[in-house]
XYZ file of C-alpha atoms in Angstrom:
323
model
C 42.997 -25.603 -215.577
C 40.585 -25.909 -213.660
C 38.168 -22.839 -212.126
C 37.989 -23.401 -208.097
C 34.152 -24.405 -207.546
C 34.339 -21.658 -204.702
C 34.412 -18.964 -207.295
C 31.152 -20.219 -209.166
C 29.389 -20.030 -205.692
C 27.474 -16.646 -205.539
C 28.551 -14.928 -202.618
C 26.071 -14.633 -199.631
C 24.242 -11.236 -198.948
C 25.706 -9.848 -195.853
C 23.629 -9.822 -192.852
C 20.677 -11.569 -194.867
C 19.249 -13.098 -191.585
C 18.857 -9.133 -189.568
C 15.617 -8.243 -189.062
C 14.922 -4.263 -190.785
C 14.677 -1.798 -188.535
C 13.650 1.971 -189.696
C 15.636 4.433 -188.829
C 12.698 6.084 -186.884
C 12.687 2.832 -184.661
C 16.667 3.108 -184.124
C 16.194 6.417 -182.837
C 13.086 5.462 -179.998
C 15.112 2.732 -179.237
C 18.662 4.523 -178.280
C 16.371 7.079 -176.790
C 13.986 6.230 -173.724
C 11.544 8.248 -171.456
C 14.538 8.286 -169.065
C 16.914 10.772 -171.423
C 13.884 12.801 -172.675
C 13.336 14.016 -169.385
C 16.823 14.412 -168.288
C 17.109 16.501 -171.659
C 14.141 18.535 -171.150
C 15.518 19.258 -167.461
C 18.108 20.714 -168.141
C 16.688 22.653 -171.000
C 13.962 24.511 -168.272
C 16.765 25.031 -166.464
C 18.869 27.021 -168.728
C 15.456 28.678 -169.769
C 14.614 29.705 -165.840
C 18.066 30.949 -165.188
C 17.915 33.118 -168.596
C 14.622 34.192 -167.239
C 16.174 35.688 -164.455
C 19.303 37.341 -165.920
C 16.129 39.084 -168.857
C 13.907 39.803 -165.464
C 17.193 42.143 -164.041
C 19.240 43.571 -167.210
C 15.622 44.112 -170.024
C 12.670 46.073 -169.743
C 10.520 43.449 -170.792
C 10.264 40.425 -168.200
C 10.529 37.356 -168.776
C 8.908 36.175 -165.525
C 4.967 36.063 -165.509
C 2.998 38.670 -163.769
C 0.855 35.904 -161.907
C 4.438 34.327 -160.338
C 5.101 38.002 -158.589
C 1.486 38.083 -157.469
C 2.202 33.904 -155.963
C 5.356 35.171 -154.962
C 3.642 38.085 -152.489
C 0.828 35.544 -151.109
C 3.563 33.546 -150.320
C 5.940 35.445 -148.368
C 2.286 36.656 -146.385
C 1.491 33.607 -145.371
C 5.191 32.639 -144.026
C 4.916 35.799 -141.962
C 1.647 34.329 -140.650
C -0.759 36.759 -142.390
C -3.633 36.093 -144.964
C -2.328 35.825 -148.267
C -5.655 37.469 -149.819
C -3.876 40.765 -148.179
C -2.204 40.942 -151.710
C -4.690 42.302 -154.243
C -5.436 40.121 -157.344
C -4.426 36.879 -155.369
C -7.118 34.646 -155.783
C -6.212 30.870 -155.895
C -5.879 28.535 -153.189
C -3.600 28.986 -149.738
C -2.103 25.802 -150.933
C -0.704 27.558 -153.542
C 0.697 30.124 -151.369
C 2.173 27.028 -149.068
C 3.752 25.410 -151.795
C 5.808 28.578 -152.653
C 6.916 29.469 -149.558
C 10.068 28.496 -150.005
C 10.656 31.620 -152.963
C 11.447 33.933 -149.565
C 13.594 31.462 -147.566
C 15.370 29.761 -150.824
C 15.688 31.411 -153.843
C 12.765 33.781 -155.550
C 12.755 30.775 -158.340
C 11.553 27.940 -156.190
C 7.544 27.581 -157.889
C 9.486 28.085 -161.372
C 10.976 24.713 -160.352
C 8.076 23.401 -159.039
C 6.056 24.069 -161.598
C 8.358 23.036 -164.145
C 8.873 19.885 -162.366
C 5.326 19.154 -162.664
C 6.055 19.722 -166.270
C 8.415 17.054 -166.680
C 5.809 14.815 -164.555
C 2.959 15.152 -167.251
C 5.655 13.797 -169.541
C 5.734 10.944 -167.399
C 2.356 10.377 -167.082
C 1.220 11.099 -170.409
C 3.804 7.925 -171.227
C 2.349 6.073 -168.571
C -1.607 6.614 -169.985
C -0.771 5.551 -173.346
C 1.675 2.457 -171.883
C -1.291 1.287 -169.908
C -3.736 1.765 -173.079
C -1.210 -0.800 -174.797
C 0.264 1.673 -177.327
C 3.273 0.874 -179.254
C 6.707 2.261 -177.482
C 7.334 4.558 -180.723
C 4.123 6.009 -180.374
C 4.397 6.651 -176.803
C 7.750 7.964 -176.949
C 6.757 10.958 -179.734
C 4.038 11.810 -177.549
C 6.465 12.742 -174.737
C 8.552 14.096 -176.845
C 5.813 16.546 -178.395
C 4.651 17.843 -174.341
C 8.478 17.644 -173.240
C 9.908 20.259 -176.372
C 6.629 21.932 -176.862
C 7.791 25.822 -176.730
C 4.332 26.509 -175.729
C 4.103 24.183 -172.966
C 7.757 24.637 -171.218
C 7.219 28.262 -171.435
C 4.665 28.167 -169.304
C 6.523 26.437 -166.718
C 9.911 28.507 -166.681
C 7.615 31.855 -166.962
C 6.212 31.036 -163.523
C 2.538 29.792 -164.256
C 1.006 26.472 -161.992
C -0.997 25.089 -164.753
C 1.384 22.274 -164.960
C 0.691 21.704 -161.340
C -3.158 20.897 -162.487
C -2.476 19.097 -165.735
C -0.485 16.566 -163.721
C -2.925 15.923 -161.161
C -5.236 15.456 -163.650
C -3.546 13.045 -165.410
C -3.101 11.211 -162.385
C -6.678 10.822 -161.864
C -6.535 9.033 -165.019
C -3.858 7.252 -164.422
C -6.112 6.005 -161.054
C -8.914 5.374 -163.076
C -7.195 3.253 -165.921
C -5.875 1.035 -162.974
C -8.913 0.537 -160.831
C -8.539 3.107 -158.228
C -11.728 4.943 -157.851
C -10.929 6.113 -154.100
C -7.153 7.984 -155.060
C -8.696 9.109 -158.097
C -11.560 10.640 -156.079
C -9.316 12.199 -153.518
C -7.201 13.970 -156.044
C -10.366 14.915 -158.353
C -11.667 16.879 -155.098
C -8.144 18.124 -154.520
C -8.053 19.626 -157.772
C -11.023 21.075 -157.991
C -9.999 22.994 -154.645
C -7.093 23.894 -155.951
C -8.363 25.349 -159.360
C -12.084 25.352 -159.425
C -12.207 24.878 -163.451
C -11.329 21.177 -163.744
C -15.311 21.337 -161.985
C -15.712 20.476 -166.110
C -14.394 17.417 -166.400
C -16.976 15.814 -164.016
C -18.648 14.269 -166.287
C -16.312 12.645 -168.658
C -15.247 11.121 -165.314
C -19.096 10.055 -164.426
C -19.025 8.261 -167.809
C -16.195 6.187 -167.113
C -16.916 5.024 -164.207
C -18.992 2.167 -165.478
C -19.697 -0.871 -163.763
C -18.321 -2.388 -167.166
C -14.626 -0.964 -166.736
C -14.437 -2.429 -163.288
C -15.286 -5.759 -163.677
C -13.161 -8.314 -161.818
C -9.518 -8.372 -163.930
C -10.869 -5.447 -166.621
C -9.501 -1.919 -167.051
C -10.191 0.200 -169.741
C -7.846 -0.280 -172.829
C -7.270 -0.569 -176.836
C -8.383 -3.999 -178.246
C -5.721 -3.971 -180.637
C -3.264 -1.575 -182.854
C -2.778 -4.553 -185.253
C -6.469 -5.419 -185.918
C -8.166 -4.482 -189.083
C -11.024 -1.745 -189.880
C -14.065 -4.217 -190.359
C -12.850 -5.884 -186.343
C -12.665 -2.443 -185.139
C -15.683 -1.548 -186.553
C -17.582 -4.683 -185.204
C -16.009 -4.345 -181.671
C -17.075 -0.651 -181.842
C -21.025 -2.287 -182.848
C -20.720 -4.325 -179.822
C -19.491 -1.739 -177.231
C -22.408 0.306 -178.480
C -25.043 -2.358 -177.891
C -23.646 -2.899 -174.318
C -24.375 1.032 -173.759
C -27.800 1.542 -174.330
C -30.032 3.878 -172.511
C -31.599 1.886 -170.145
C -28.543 0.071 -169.092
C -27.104 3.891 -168.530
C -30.163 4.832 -166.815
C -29.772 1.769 -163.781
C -26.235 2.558 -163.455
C -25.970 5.952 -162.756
C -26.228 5.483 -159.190
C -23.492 2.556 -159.313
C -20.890 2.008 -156.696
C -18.023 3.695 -158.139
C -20.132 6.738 -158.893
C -21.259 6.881 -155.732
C -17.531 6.215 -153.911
C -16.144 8.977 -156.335
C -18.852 11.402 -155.437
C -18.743 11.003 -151.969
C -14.828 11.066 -151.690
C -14.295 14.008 -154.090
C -16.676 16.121 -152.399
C -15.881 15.264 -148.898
C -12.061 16.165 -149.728
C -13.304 19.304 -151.455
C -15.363 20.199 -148.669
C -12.701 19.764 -146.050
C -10.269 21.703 -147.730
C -12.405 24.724 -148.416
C -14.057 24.374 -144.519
C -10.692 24.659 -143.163
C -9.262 27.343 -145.479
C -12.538 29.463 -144.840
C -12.244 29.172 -140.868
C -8.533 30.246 -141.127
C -9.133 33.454 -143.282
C -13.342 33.888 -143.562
C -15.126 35.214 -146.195
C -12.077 36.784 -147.703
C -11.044 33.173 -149.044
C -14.693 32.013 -150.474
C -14.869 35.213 -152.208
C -11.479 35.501 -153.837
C -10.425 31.949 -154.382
C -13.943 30.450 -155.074
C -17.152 32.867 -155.846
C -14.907 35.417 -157.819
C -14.119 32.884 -160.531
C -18.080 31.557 -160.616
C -19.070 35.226 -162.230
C -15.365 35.704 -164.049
C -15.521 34.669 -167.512
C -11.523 34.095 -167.169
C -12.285 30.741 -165.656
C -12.379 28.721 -168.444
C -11.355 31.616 -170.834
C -8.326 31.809 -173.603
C -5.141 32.338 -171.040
C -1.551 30.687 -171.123
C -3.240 28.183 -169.483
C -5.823 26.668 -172.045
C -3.515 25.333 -174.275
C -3.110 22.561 -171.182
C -7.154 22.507 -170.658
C -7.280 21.530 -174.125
C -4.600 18.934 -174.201
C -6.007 17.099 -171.286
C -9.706 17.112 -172.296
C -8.309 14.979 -175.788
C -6.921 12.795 -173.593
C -10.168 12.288 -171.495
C -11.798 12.252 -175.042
C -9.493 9.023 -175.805
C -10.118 7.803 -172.791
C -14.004 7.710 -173.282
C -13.399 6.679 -176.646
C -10.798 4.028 -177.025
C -12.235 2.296 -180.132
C -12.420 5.603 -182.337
C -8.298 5.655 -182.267
């Protein structure tokens, strides 16, 4: 008898022709930016309104001290007093504005807020590394490590407006990766009004802005994630040549220095001219001069943790070839 020449065939591997896909690269793919920060949401959520039921039932708050102190300026200033009235208030009045809302809303209002800007350095630190041609994967454990960082969404739900700064700041670099020296110099001066210590990060900013990055159809980015040591290394060789100290010498008065400076400081100047005629000396004291002879203003507070996260990303910024 004979055998049927089908059963001398070997059988074909199943799904030979699928392309192999880790399971790493299953999970950033059923997972975008999108359900991160939906997730992450509603986790600050659950975290502020636990916050307030541990504020009213434990001895221990959960709240932070500075968010009462906000909290105080605030209702102040919607009664149409100074908000330096309360003692150990000394930020902005736009911080004060922005929470005005705790005494006509709900008391939680800047926990929002400030977790909200949260979610939006998330979103931008995505965006930075999207527009410096990262791979998705990459970009997408980034987010994830800000978004579910205890450190950082504690700071957030506890009441503290350092994510209000880290975000602007981001943005600026967000501006500057696309081009736009005037919004990135009206925010830079913004922010530095707002929280005089980002006064630091002047110069990493003064660096970039290099007639070189702004050429006609050229923004800062990576050459290439897929290109070998010895390319990096001679792309690196080449950059370097192109940077020399005389070349850095004749542009230090360029254009987009001189835009940026001008903008920046003109914004910064506005805002403090029309914050000191509305509440004097009082306001250049506490929200400005007092943190010139603090050593808290760049010092180890909930707050540095942020500092430190965006000056690595300035770093990378500077420094694209070295990643």
């Amino acid at each position: 008898m004979k055998k049927s020449h089908f059963c001398d065939a070997e059988p074909a591997p199943a799904f030979s022709n699928l392309p192999s896909v880790s399971l790493s690269q299953l999970a950033m793919i059923s997972i975008n930016i999108r359900s991160l920060l939906w997730l992450s949401a509603i986790f600050r959520v659950i975290l502020i309104v636990y916050g307030e039921w541990q504020d009213s039932h434990m001895e221990v708050r959960y709240t932070d001290v500075d968010y009462l102190v906000f909290s105080d300026a605030a209702s102040l200033m919607a009664s149409g007093d100074s908000p330096y009235k309360r003692t150990t208030y000394r930020y902005s009045p736009l911080l004060a504005f922005f929470l005005i809302p705790n005494s006509i809303i709900h008391r939680s209002w800047g926990k929002f807020l400030f977790s909200a800007s949260d979610l939006l350095v998330g979103v931008f630190i995505h965006s930075i590394l999207k527009l410096r041609k990262v791979p998705e994967d990459l970009c997408m454990y980034s987010a994830v490590v800000w978004l579910f960082n205890p450190f950082t969404f504690t700071i957030g739900t506890r009441g503290n407006c350092e994510p209000i700064v880290c975000a602007m700041i981001l943005w600026i670099i967000i501006c500057l990766l696309k081009g736009n020296v005037l919004q990135a110099a009206f925010w830079y001066g913004l922010v530095v009004h707002f929280r005089i210590y980002p006064i630091i990060y002047v110069l990493p900013i003064i660096l970039i802005l290099d007639p070189l990055f702004f050429r006609s159809g050229l923004k800062p980015r990576l050459q290439n994630w897929s290109s070998r040591q010895d390319k990096t290394l001679r792309s690196s060789n080449k950059v370097t040549d192109q940077y020399d100290l005389w070349k850095a010498l004749k542009t230090v008065f360029s254009k987009e220095r001189v835009m940026f400076g001008l903008v920046s400081g003109a914004v910064f100047l506005s805002c403090t001219g029309l914050f000191f005629y509305l509440y004097g000396w009082e306001f250049l004291h506490e929200a400005l001069l007092y943190h010139l002879t603090h050593g808290g203003v760049c010092g180890i507070q909930q707050g540095s943790f942020i500092r430190k996260c965006t000056s690595l990303v300035l770093r990378y910024l500077l420094c694209p070839l070295e990643y």
